[in-house]
Amino acid sequence: MQGVDPAWLPDEVFRPIGTRRTLLRGSGPLVDTVYAEVAGACDRFGGRVERDASPGPFDLVLELTGADDGEAFAYERHDGRTTVSASGQRGLLYGLFHVVRLGEAAFRGEHRTEQHSPASPLRMLDHWDNVAVHPVMGQVERGYAGGSLFWANGRARGEPADLARVRAYGRLLAACGINAVAVNNVNVHATEAHLLTDRIGEVADIASELRPFGIRTHLSVTFAAPIVLGGLPTADPLDEAVGAWWAEATARVYEAIPDFGGYVVKADSEGRPGPFAYGRSHADGANMLAAALEPHGGTVHWRAFVYNHRQDWRDRTTDRARAAYDHFVPLDGEFADNAVLQVKHGPMDFQVREPLSPLIGAMPRTRLAVELQATQEYTGQQRHVCWLGPMWSEVLRFRPEADACVGELARGGLVAVSNVGDDPFWTGHPLAQANLFTFGRLAWEPDGDPGRILDEWIRLTFAPGDPRLHAGLRAVLDGSWRTYEKYTAPLGVGWMVQPGHHYGPSVDGYEYSPWGTYHFADRDGIGVDRSVATGTGYAGQYAKPWAEVYESPDTCPDELLLFFHHMSYGHVLRSGKTVIQHIYDTHFEGVEEVEAAREVWASLVDVVDPARHARVAERFEEQLRSAREWRDQVNSYFFRKSGVPDAHGRRIY
C-alpha cells in the first residue's frame, strides 16, 4: 500500500503466489479478503486466481470446507499441488499467510498433511492510546512510535489515508496471528469514557477496518462509568441499578459492533476506581461486567496489576511483588466463565529480568491471560535494539508446576502492550518491528523456537534478502536483550531508571519513592530479601520446587539473585566472579557489544534501503551514548557504595 511501510509484507513475499495458478473455494467476508490478497499478487506478478472453478491444473488450492468461526487449517503438498483447507474463514486467512511465510518452499517437494491451530484462543494487543492528547502521558502512554494509529485531535481518525493505514495494520497483525485489539488506554480518561456510549460509532469505524482481517475490537472502560456517564450515585457492582446500566450500555455497544470482543478494565490500581470503594471484591466487579457481556458472547479482561503504590520505603515487610498473589489467589473459582484475569508475566512491571509471577499457575479455577510488553518501556523505549523473543520464550516455556508450562496455563489468551504508533516505520525503531511479529507468532505457538521466528521475520521484511544481510541482522538482534540487561540492571534487581519517563539511568531514582521499587543497596551489599526465613516471604508464594529454589542463595539462579536476596558485594557467583565484579564487567561488556552491533549495521549500508538504514544508524548512536551513560553511572555508584575497585584497573568513576 503506497505510503505505508510494508514491514513483513512487502510485495516481493507474494511473488511465489502471484506467479502461479490459484483456485479459491468458499464464500464470506474473510474469504473475500483472501481473494483480494491473491488477486493483488497475481496482478503484480502475472499469475491468475479463480473462484469456485472445477478442478484443473492449479498450483495452489485454498478451500473453505465448513461454516464455523475456527482458526485451524490444514496444509499439504501432493502431486505438484499445494492445498490449504479450513472449516472456518479465519483459518483460511491464516492458512494463506502460512503459505506467504513459507515462500517458494510452499511449492516444492511433497508435504504430508499438517494440522495447524493456535495454542491460545485469544492473541491480543492492548493499545495504551489516548483519544485526546493527555497533558502528562501525551497521545500514547508508554508509546515510543509517535501518535496513535486510531485517534487524532480528540476523535477517531476518519481520513481515507488514515483508515487505509488502520486496515494495513490489521493485515500485518493477521499475517503474524494476532486476532484482537483494544483500541484505547487502560487508564481511561474523561474523553475515552464516552467511547462506551455516545461515541461508540467511532469505535465501530475502527472495527470496520480491522474486521476484514479477523481482528475483533475491544474497549478499555472505567469502572466508574455508571457515575461518569450514567449519572448514577454509585458504581457498586452489587447494586441492581448499576448492573442494569452496564447491561443496557453493553447492548448498545453490540448494536454498533456485533462482533465486539469485550472490555479491558484496570480497577483499584494506581488510583483508578474499582470495587474496593464499596467493600466489594475484584470478582464482584469482574462478574458484574461479565454478566453484561455474556448474552453477546463478550469477555471482560480484568487486570491483576493491583498493589500499594503509596509504600513507605523504610518498611521492608511490604513487598509490591507479593501484591497480585495476595489479592487474587483467595478469589480463585469465584470469577465468571467469561471473565479473564489478565496477569503481567512478572510480579513487578516488565523489567528486563523478573521471575514469573507466582499468580500464574496458582489459580487453576480461573481463566488467566498472560500480559507481555512489546512497547519497550524498560528495555530501551525503541531507541535501543532489544529483541524480546528470548525473554518471552523463557516466560512461555516456564513450568510453574511439573504438569504445564505458562503457554498452556494461559487459557484466557496472551496479550501484549502494543509498540506501534503513527511513525512511518510503525514502531519508531525499524528493528522493533521484530518484537511485534515475534509476539504474534509466539502467541500462536508458545513453544515455538524464537530463533526460527526471527529468521522468518528477517526473510520476510528484507525480501528477497542477501545472505550477508541475514547474518548481520541475526548478529545485531539475537543477543540484544541480554546486551541490554548487561549495561542496565544487574542480577534481577531492576528499576534503576529516571522516574516518570523511565528512560536512562538513575540508580536511586525510585529508591525512596512510594512505588515499592527498591534495591536496598548499602555499603555492604544489594538486593531485596524475599525469602520466607528472613524476608518478605514472597519466595513462598511459588509452588515446589520453585519456592525451594528461590528461598536460598545457594540454589537461586544468579540472574535473579538480587531479586530474591540481599547479598554482599563479595558473594561469589557461579561464574566465579563476585557480585561487584559482575556489575563492573557486564556494564563494560554491554557497551562493547553495542559498539560491535553498531559496526555490523554500518556495514550493511549497501543492502538496506537508505531511509531504513539511516533511521537505525541514528538510533544506534543514541543507544551507544545511553549505554555508556548507564555503564558510567552504575559502576561509579557501586564503587562509591562498596569501596571495591575494579579487578582489571579500569576507570569506573
Coordinates of N, CA, C and O in Angstrom, one line a residue, residues 13-140:
V13 N 7.2 -10.8 -1.1 CA 6.9 -12.0 -0.4 C 5.7 -12.7 -1.0 O 5.5 -13.9 -0.8
F14 N 4.9 -12.0 -1.9 CA 3.8 -12.6 -2.5 C 4.1 -13.1 -3.9 O 3.2 -13.7 -4.6
R15 N 5.4 -13.0 -4.4 CA 5.7 -13.4 -5.7 C 5.5 -14.9 -5.9 O 4.9 -15.3 -6.9
P16 N 5.8 -15.8 -4.9 CA 5.6 -17.2 -5.1 C 4.1 -17.5 -5.4 O 3.8 -18.5 -6.1
I17 N 3.2 -16.8 -4.8 CA 1.8 -17.0 -5.0 C 1.4 -16.3 -6.3 O 0.6 -16.8 -7.1
G18 N 1.9 -15.1 -6.5 CA 1.4 -14.2 -7.6 C 1.8 -14.7 -9.0 O 1.3 -14.3 -10.0
T19 N 2.8 -15.6 -9.1 CA 3.2 -16.1 -10.4 C 2.5 -17.5 -10.7 O 2.8 -18.0 -11.8
R20 N 1.6 -17.9 -9.8 CA 1.0 -19.2 -10.0 C -0.5 -19.2 -10.3 O -1.1 -18.1 -10.2
R21 N -1.0 -20.4 -10.5 CA -2.5 -20.5 -10.7 C -3.1 -21.0 -9.4 O -2.7 -22.0 -8.9
T22 N -4.1 -20.2 -9.0 CA -4.7 -20.5 -7.7 C -6.2 -20.7 -7.8 O -6.9 -19.9 -8.6
L23 N -6.7 -21.7 -7.1 CA -8.2 -21.9 -7.0 C -8.6 -21.6 -5.6 O -8.1 -22.1 -4.6
L24 N -9.6 -20.7 -5.5 CA -10.2 -20.4 -4.2 C -11.6 -20.8 -4.1 O -12.5 -20.5 -5.0
R25 N -12.0 -21.6 -3.1 CA -13.3 -22.1 -3.0 C -13.9 -21.7 -1.6 O -13.2 -21.8 -0.6
G26 N -15.1 -21.2 -1.7 CA -15.8 -20.7 -0.4 C -16.3 -19.3 -0.6 O -15.9 -18.6 -1.5
S27 N -17.1 -18.9 0.4 CA -17.6 -17.5 0.4 C -17.7 -17.0 1.8 O -17.7 -17.7 2.8
G28 N -17.7 -15.7 1.9 CA -17.8 -15.0 3.1 C -16.8 -13.8 3.1 O -15.9 -13.7 2.3
P29 N -16.9 -12.9 4.1 CA -16.1 -11.7 4.0 C -14.6 -11.9 4.2 O -13.8 -11.2 3.5
L30 N -14.2 -12.9 5.0 CA -12.8 -13.2 5.1 C -12.3 -13.9 3.9 O -11.1 -13.8 3.6
V31 N -13.1 -14.7 3.3 CA -12.7 -15.4 2.0 C -12.5 -14.3 1.0 O -11.6 -14.4 0.1
D32 N -13.3 -13.3 1.0 CA -13.1 -12.1 0.1 C -11.8 -11.5 0.3 O -11.1 -11.0 -0.6
T33 N -11.4 -11.4 1.6 CA -10.1 -10.9 1.9 C -9.0 -11.7 1.3 O -8.0 -11.2 0.7
V34 N -9.1 -13.0 1.5 CA -8.1 -14.0 0.9 C -8.1 -13.8 -0.6 O -7.0 -13.7 -1.2
Y35 N -9.2 -13.7 -1.2 CA -9.2 -13.5 -2.7 C -8.5 -12.2 -3.1 O -7.7 -12.1 -4.0
A36 N -8.8 -11.1 -2.3 CA -8.2 -9.8 -2.7 C -6.6 -9.9 -2.5 O -5.9 -9.3 -3.4
E37 N -6.2 -10.6 -1.5 CA -4.7 -10.8 -1.4 C -4.1 -11.5 -2.5 O -3.1 -11.1 -3.1
V38 N -4.7 -12.7 -2.9 CA -4.2 -13.5 -4.0 C -4.3 -12.7 -5.3 O -3.4 -12.7 -6.2
A39 N -5.5 -12.1 -5.6 CA -5.7 -11.4 -6.8 C -4.7 -10.3 -7.0 O -4.1 -10.0 -8.1
G40 N -4.4 -9.6 -5.9 CA -3.5 -8.5 -5.9 C -2.1 -9.0 -6.3 O -1.3 -8.3 -7.0
A41 N -1.7 -10.1 -5.7 CA -0.4 -10.7 -6.0 C -0.3 -11.1 -7.5 O 0.7 -10.9 -8.1
C42 N -1.4 -11.7 -8.0 CA -1.4 -12.1 -9.4 C -1.3 -10.9 -10.3 O -0.7 -11.0 -11.4
D43 N -2.0 -9.8 -10.0 CA -1.9 -8.6 -10.8 C -0.5 -8.1 -10.9 O -0.1 -7.6 -11.9
R44 N 0.2 -8.2 -9.8 CA 1.6 -7.7 -9.7 C 2.6 -8.6 -10.4 O 3.6 -8.1 -11.0
F45 N 2.3 -9.9 -10.4 CA 3.4 -10.9 -10.8 C 2.9 -11.8 -12.0 O 3.7 -12.6 -12.4
G46 N 1.7 -11.6 -12.5 CA 1.3 -12.3 -13.7 C 0.6 -13.6 -13.6 O 0.3 -14.3 -14.6
G47 N 0.3 -14.1 -12.4 CA -0.5 -15.3 -12.2 C -2.0 -15.1 -12.4 O -2.4 -14.1 -12.8
R48 N -2.7 -16.1 -12.0 CA -4.2 -15.9 -12.1 C -4.9 -16.7 -10.9 O -4.3 -17.6 -10.4
V49 N -6.0 -16.2 -10.5 CA -6.8 -16.8 -9.5 C -8.2 -17.0 -9.9 O -8.8 -16.1 -10.6
E50 N -8.9 -18.1 -9.6 CA -10.2 -18.4 -10.0 C -11.0 -18.8 -8.7 O -10.5 -19.4 -7.8
R51 N -12.3 -18.4 -8.7 CA -13.1 -18.7 -7.6 C -14.1 -19.8 -7.9 O -14.8 -19.7 -9.0
D52 N -14.2 -20.9 -7.1 CA -15.2 -21.9 -7.2 C -15.2 -22.6 -8.6 O -16.3 -22.9 -9.1
A53 N -14.1 -22.7 -9.3 CA -14.0 -23.3 -10.6 C -13.9 -24.8 -10.4 O -13.7 -25.4 -9.3
S54 N -14.1 -25.6 -11.5 CA -13.9 -27.0 -11.5 C -12.4 -27.3 -11.3 O -11.5 -26.5 -11.6
P55 N -12.1 -28.5 -10.8 CA -10.7 -28.9 -10.6 C -9.9 -28.8 -12.0 O -10.5 -29.1 -13.0
G56 N -8.7 -28.3 -11.9 CA -7.9 -28.2 -13.1 C -6.5 -28.1 -12.7 O -6.1 -28.5 -11.6
P57 N -5.6 -27.6 -13.6 CA -4.2 -27.6 -13.3 C -3.8 -26.4 -12.4 O -3.1 -25.5 -12.8
F58 N -4.2 -26.4 -11.2 CA -3.9 -25.3 -10.2 C -2.7 -25.7 -9.4 O -2.5 -26.9 -9.0
D59 N -1.9 -24.7 -9.1 CA -0.7 -24.9 -8.3 C -1.1 -24.8 -6.8 O -0.4 -25.4 -5.9
L60 N -2.1 -23.9 -6.5 CA -2.5 -23.7 -5.1 C -4.0 -23.7 -5.0 O -4.7 -23.1 -5.8
V61 N -4.5 -24.5 -4.1 CA -5.9 -24.6 -3.8 C -6.1 -24.1 -2.4 O -5.5 -24.6 -1.4
L62 N -7.0 -23.1 -2.2 CA -7.4 -22.6 -0.9 C -8.9 -22.8 -0.8 O -9.7 -22.3 -1.5
E63 N -9.3 -23.7 0.2 CA -10.6 -24.2 0.2 C -11.2 -24.1 1.6 O -10.7 -24.5 2.6
L64 N -12.4 -23.4 1.6 CA -13.2 -23.3 2.9 C -14.2 -24.6 2.9 O -15.0 -24.7 2.0
T65 N -14.1 -25.4 3.9 CA -14.8 -26.7 3.9 C -16.0 -26.7 4.9 O -16.7 -27.7 5.0
G66 N -16.2 -25.6 5.6 CA -17.2 -25.5 6.6 C -17.7 -24.1 6.8 O -17.4 -23.2 6.0
A67 N -18.5 -23.9 7.9 CA -19.1 -22.6 8.1 C -18.9 -22.2 9.6 O -19.6 -21.4 10.1
D68 N -17.8 -22.7 10.3 CA -17.6 -22.3 11.7 C -16.7 -21.1 11.7 O -16.4 -20.5 10.7
D69 N -16.4 -20.7 12.9 CA -15.6 -19.5 13.1 C -14.2 -19.8 13.5 O -13.5 -19.1 14.2
G70 N -13.8 -21.1 13.2 CA -12.5 -21.6 13.7 C -11.3 -21.0 13.0 O -11.4 -20.4 11.9
E71 N -10.1 -21.2 13.7 CA -8.9 -20.6 13.2 C -7.9 -21.7 12.7 O -6.8 -21.4 12.2
A72 N -8.2 -22.9 12.8 CA -7.4 -24.0 12.4 C -7.4 -24.2 10.9 O -8.3 -23.8 10.2
F73 N -6.3 -24.7 10.3 CA -6.2 -25.0 8.9 C -5.3 -26.2 8.7 O -4.5 -26.6 9.6
A74 N -5.5 -26.8 7.5 CA -4.6 -28.0 7.1 C -3.8 -27.5 5.9 O -4.3 -26.8 5.0
Y75 N -2.6 -28.0 5.9 CA -1.7 -27.6 4.8 C -1.0 -28.9 4.3 O -0.6 -29.8 5.1
E76 N -1.0 -29.1 3.0 CA -0.3 -30.2 2.4 C 0.2 -29.9 1.0 O -0.3 -28.9 0.3
R77 N 1.1 -30.7 0.5 CA 1.6 -30.6 -0.9 C 1.7 -32.0 -1.5 O 2.4 -32.8 -0.9
H78 N 1.0 -32.2 -2.6 CA 0.9 -33.6 -3.1 C 0.7 -33.5 -4.6 O -0.1 -32.7 -5.1
D79 N 1.5 -34.2 -5.4 CA 1.4 -34.3 -6.9 C 1.4 -32.9 -7.5 O 0.7 -32.6 -8.4
G80 N 2.4 -32.1 -7.0 CA 2.6 -30.8 -7.6 C 1.6 -29.7 -7.2 O 1.6 -28.6 -7.8
R81 N 0.7 -30.0 -6.2 CA -0.3 -29.0 -5.8 C -0.2 -28.8 -4.3 O -0.1 -29.7 -3.5
T82 N -0.2 -27.5 -4.0 CA -0.3 -27.1 -2.6 C -1.7 -26.8 -2.2 O -2.4 -26.1 -2.9
T83 N -2.2 -27.4 -1.1 CA -3.6 -27.2 -0.7 C -3.6 -26.7 0.7 O -3.0 -27.2 1.6
V84 N -4.5 -25.7 0.9 CA -4.8 -25.2 2.3 C -6.3 -25.3 2.4 O -7.1 -24.8 1.6
S85 N -6.8 -26.0 3.5 CA -8.2 -26.2 3.7 C -8.5 -25.8 5.2 O -7.7 -26.0 6.1
A86 N -9.7 -25.3 5.3 CA -10.1 -24.8 6.7 C -11.6 -24.9 6.8 O -12.3 -24.6 5.8
S87 N -12.1 -25.2 7.9 CA -13.6 -25.2 8.1 C -14.1 -23.8 8.5 O -15.3 -23.6 8.6
G88 N -13.2 -22.9 8.8 CA -13.6 -21.5 9.2 C -12.9 -20.5 8.4 O -11.8 -20.7 7.9
Q89 N -13.5 -19.4 8.2 CA -12.9 -18.3 7.3 C -11.6 -17.8 7.9 O -10.6 -17.5 7.2
R90 N -11.5 -17.7 9.2 CA -10.3 -17.2 9.9 C -9.2 -18.2 9.6 O -8.0 -17.8 9.3
G91 N -9.5 -19.5 9.7 CA -8.5 -20.5 9.4 C -8.0 -20.4 8.0 O -6.8 -20.6 7.8
L92 N -8.8 -20.1 7.0 CA -8.4 -20.0 5.6 C -7.5 -18.8 5.5 O -6.4 -18.8 4.8
L93 N -7.8 -17.7 6.1 CA -6.9 -16.5 6.1 C -5.6 -16.8 6.7 O -4.5 -16.4 6.1
Y94 N -5.5 -17.5 7.8 CA -4.3 -17.8 8.5 C -3.5 -18.8 7.6 O -2.3 -18.8 7.5
G95 N -4.2 -19.7 6.9 CA -3.6 -20.6 6.0 C -2.9 -19.9 4.9 O -1.8 -20.3 4.4
L96 N -3.5 -18.9 4.3 CA -2.9 -18.1 3.2 C -1.6 -17.5 3.7 O -0.6 -17.6 3.0
F97 N -1.6 -16.9 4.9 CA -0.4 -16.2 5.4 C 0.7 -17.3 5.7 O 1.9 -16.9 5.7
H98 N 0.3 -18.5 6.1 CA 1.2 -19.5 6.3 C 2.0 -19.8 5.0 O 3.2 -19.9 5.0
V99 N 1.3 -19.9 3.9 CA 1.9 -20.1 2.6 C 2.8 -18.9 2.2 O 3.9 -19.0 1.7
V100 N 2.4 -17.7 2.6 CA 3.2 -16.5 2.3 C 4.5 -16.6 3.1 O 5.6 -16.3 2.6
R101 N 4.4 -17.0 4.3 CA 5.7 -17.1 5.1 C 6.6 -18.2 4.6 O 7.8 -18.1 4.7
L102 N 6.0 -19.3 4.1 CA 6.9 -20.3 3.5 C 7.6 -19.9 2.2 O 8.7 -20.4 1.9
G103 N 6.9 -19.0 1.5 CA 7.5 -18.6 0.2 C 7.6 -19.7 -0.8 O 6.8 -20.6 -0.9
E104 N 8.7 -19.8 -1.5 CA 8.9 -20.8 -2.6 C 8.9 -22.2 -2.0 O 8.5 -23.1 -2.7
A105 N 9.3 -22.3 -0.7 CA 9.3 -23.7 -0.1 C 7.9 -24.3 -0.1 O 7.7 -25.5 -0.1
A106 N 6.8 -23.5 -0.2 CA 5.5 -24.0 -0.2 C 5.1 -24.7 -1.5 O 4.1 -25.4 -1.6
F107 N 5.9 -24.5 -2.5 CA 5.6 -25.1 -3.8 C 6.7 -26.0 -4.3 O 6.9 -26.3 -5.5
R108 N 7.4 -26.6 -3.3 CA 8.5 -27.6 -3.7 C 8.2 -28.9 -2.9 O 7.8 -28.9 -1.8
G109 N 8.6 -30.0 -3.6 CA 8.6 -31.3 -2.9 C 7.2 -31.7 -2.5 O 6.2 -31.3 -3.1
E110 N 7.2 -32.7 -1.5 CA 6.0 -33.2 -1.0 C 5.9 -32.9 0.5 O 6.9 -33.0 1.2
H111 N 4.7 -32.6 0.9 CA 4.4 -32.4 2.3 C 3.2 -33.1 2.7 O 2.1 -32.9 2.2
R112 N 3.4 -34.0 3.7 CA 2.2 -34.7 4.2 C 1.3 -33.7 4.9 O 1.8 -32.6 5.3
T113 N 0.1 -34.0 5.1 CA -0.9 -33.1 5.7 C -0.4 -32.6 7.1 O -0.1 -33.5 8.0
E114 N -0.4 -31.3 7.3 CA 0.0 -30.8 8.6 C -1.3 -30.0 9.1 O -1.9 -29.2 8.4
Q115 N -1.6 -30.3 10.4 CA -2.7 -29.5 11.0 C -2.1 -28.4 11.8 O -1.2 -28.6 12.6
H116 N -2.6 -27.2 11.6 CA -2.2 -26.0 12.3 C -3.3 -25.4 13.0 O -4.4 -25.1 12.5
S117 N -3.1 -25.1 14.3 CA -4.1 -24.4 15.1 C -3.4 -23.6 16.2 O -2.4 -24.1 16.7
P118 N -4.0 -22.5 16.6 CA -3.3 -21.7 17.6 C -3.4 -22.3 19.0 O -4.5 -22.9 19.3
A119 N -2.4 -22.3 19.8 CA -2.4 -22.8 21.1 C -3.3 -21.9 22.0 O -3.9 -22.4 23.0
S120 N -3.4 -20.6 21.7 CA -4.1 -19.7 22.6 C -5.3 -19.2 21.8 O -5.1 -18.7 20.6
P121 N -6.5 -19.2 22.3 CA -7.6 -18.7 21.6 C -7.7 -17.2 21.4 O -8.3 -16.7 20.4
L122 N -7.0 -16.5 22.2 CA -7.0 -15.0 22.1 C -5.6 -14.5 22.1 O -4.8 -14.8 23.0
R123 N -5.2 -13.8 21.0 CA -3.9 -13.3 20.9 C -4.0 -11.8 20.6 O -4.4 -11.3 19.5
M124 N -3.8 -11.0 21.6 CA -4.4 -9.6 21.7 C -3.3 -8.6 21.9 O -2.3 -8.8 22.6
L125 N -3.5 -7.4 21.3 CA -2.7 -6.2 21.6 C -3.5 -5.2 22.3 O -4.6 -4.9 21.9
D126 N -3.0 -4.7 23.4 CA -3.6 -3.6 24.1 C -2.9 -2.3 23.7 O -1.6 -2.1 24.0
H127 N -3.6 -1.4 23.1 CA -3.1 -0.1 22.8 C -3.3 0.9 24.0 O -4.5 1.1 24.4
W128 N -2.3 1.5 24.5 CA -2.5 2.5 25.5 C -2.6 3.9 24.9 O -1.9 4.8 25.3
D129 N -3.5 4.0 23.9 CA -3.7 5.2 23.2 C -4.7 6.1 23.8 O -5.8 5.6 24.1
N130 N -4.4 7.4 24.0 CA -5.4 8.4 24.5 C -6.1 9.0 23.3 O -5.5 9.3 22.3
V131 N -7.4 9.2 23.4 CA -8.2 9.8 22.3 C -7.7 11.3 22.2 O -7.4 11.7 21.1
A132 N -7.7 12.0 23.3 CA -7.1 13.3 23.3 C -5.7 13.3 23.9 O -5.4 12.5 24.7
V133 N -4.9 14.2 23.5 CA -3.5 14.2 24.0 C -3.6 14.6 25.5 O -4.1 15.6 25.9
H134 N -3.0 13.7 26.3 CA -3.1 13.9 27.7 C -1.9 14.8 28.2 O -0.8 14.7 27.6
P135 N -2.2 15.7 29.1 CA -1.1 16.7 29.5 C 0.2 16.1 30.0 O 1.2 16.7 30.0
V136 N 0.1 14.9 30.6 CA 1.2 14.2 31.2 C 1.7 13.0 30.3 O 2.9 12.9 29.9
M137 N 0.7 12.2 29.9 CA 1.1 11.0 29.2 C 1.1 11.1 27.6 O 1.6 10.2 26.9
G138 N 0.7 12.3 27.1 CA 0.7 12.5 25.7 C -0.3 11.7 25.0 O -1.4 11.4 25.5
Q139 N -0.1 11.4 23.7 CA -1.0 10.7 22.8 C -1.1 9.3 23.2 O -2.2 8.7 23.2
V140 N 0.1 8.7 23.4 CA 0.2 7.2 23.6 C 1.0 7.0 24.9 O 2.2 7.4 25.0

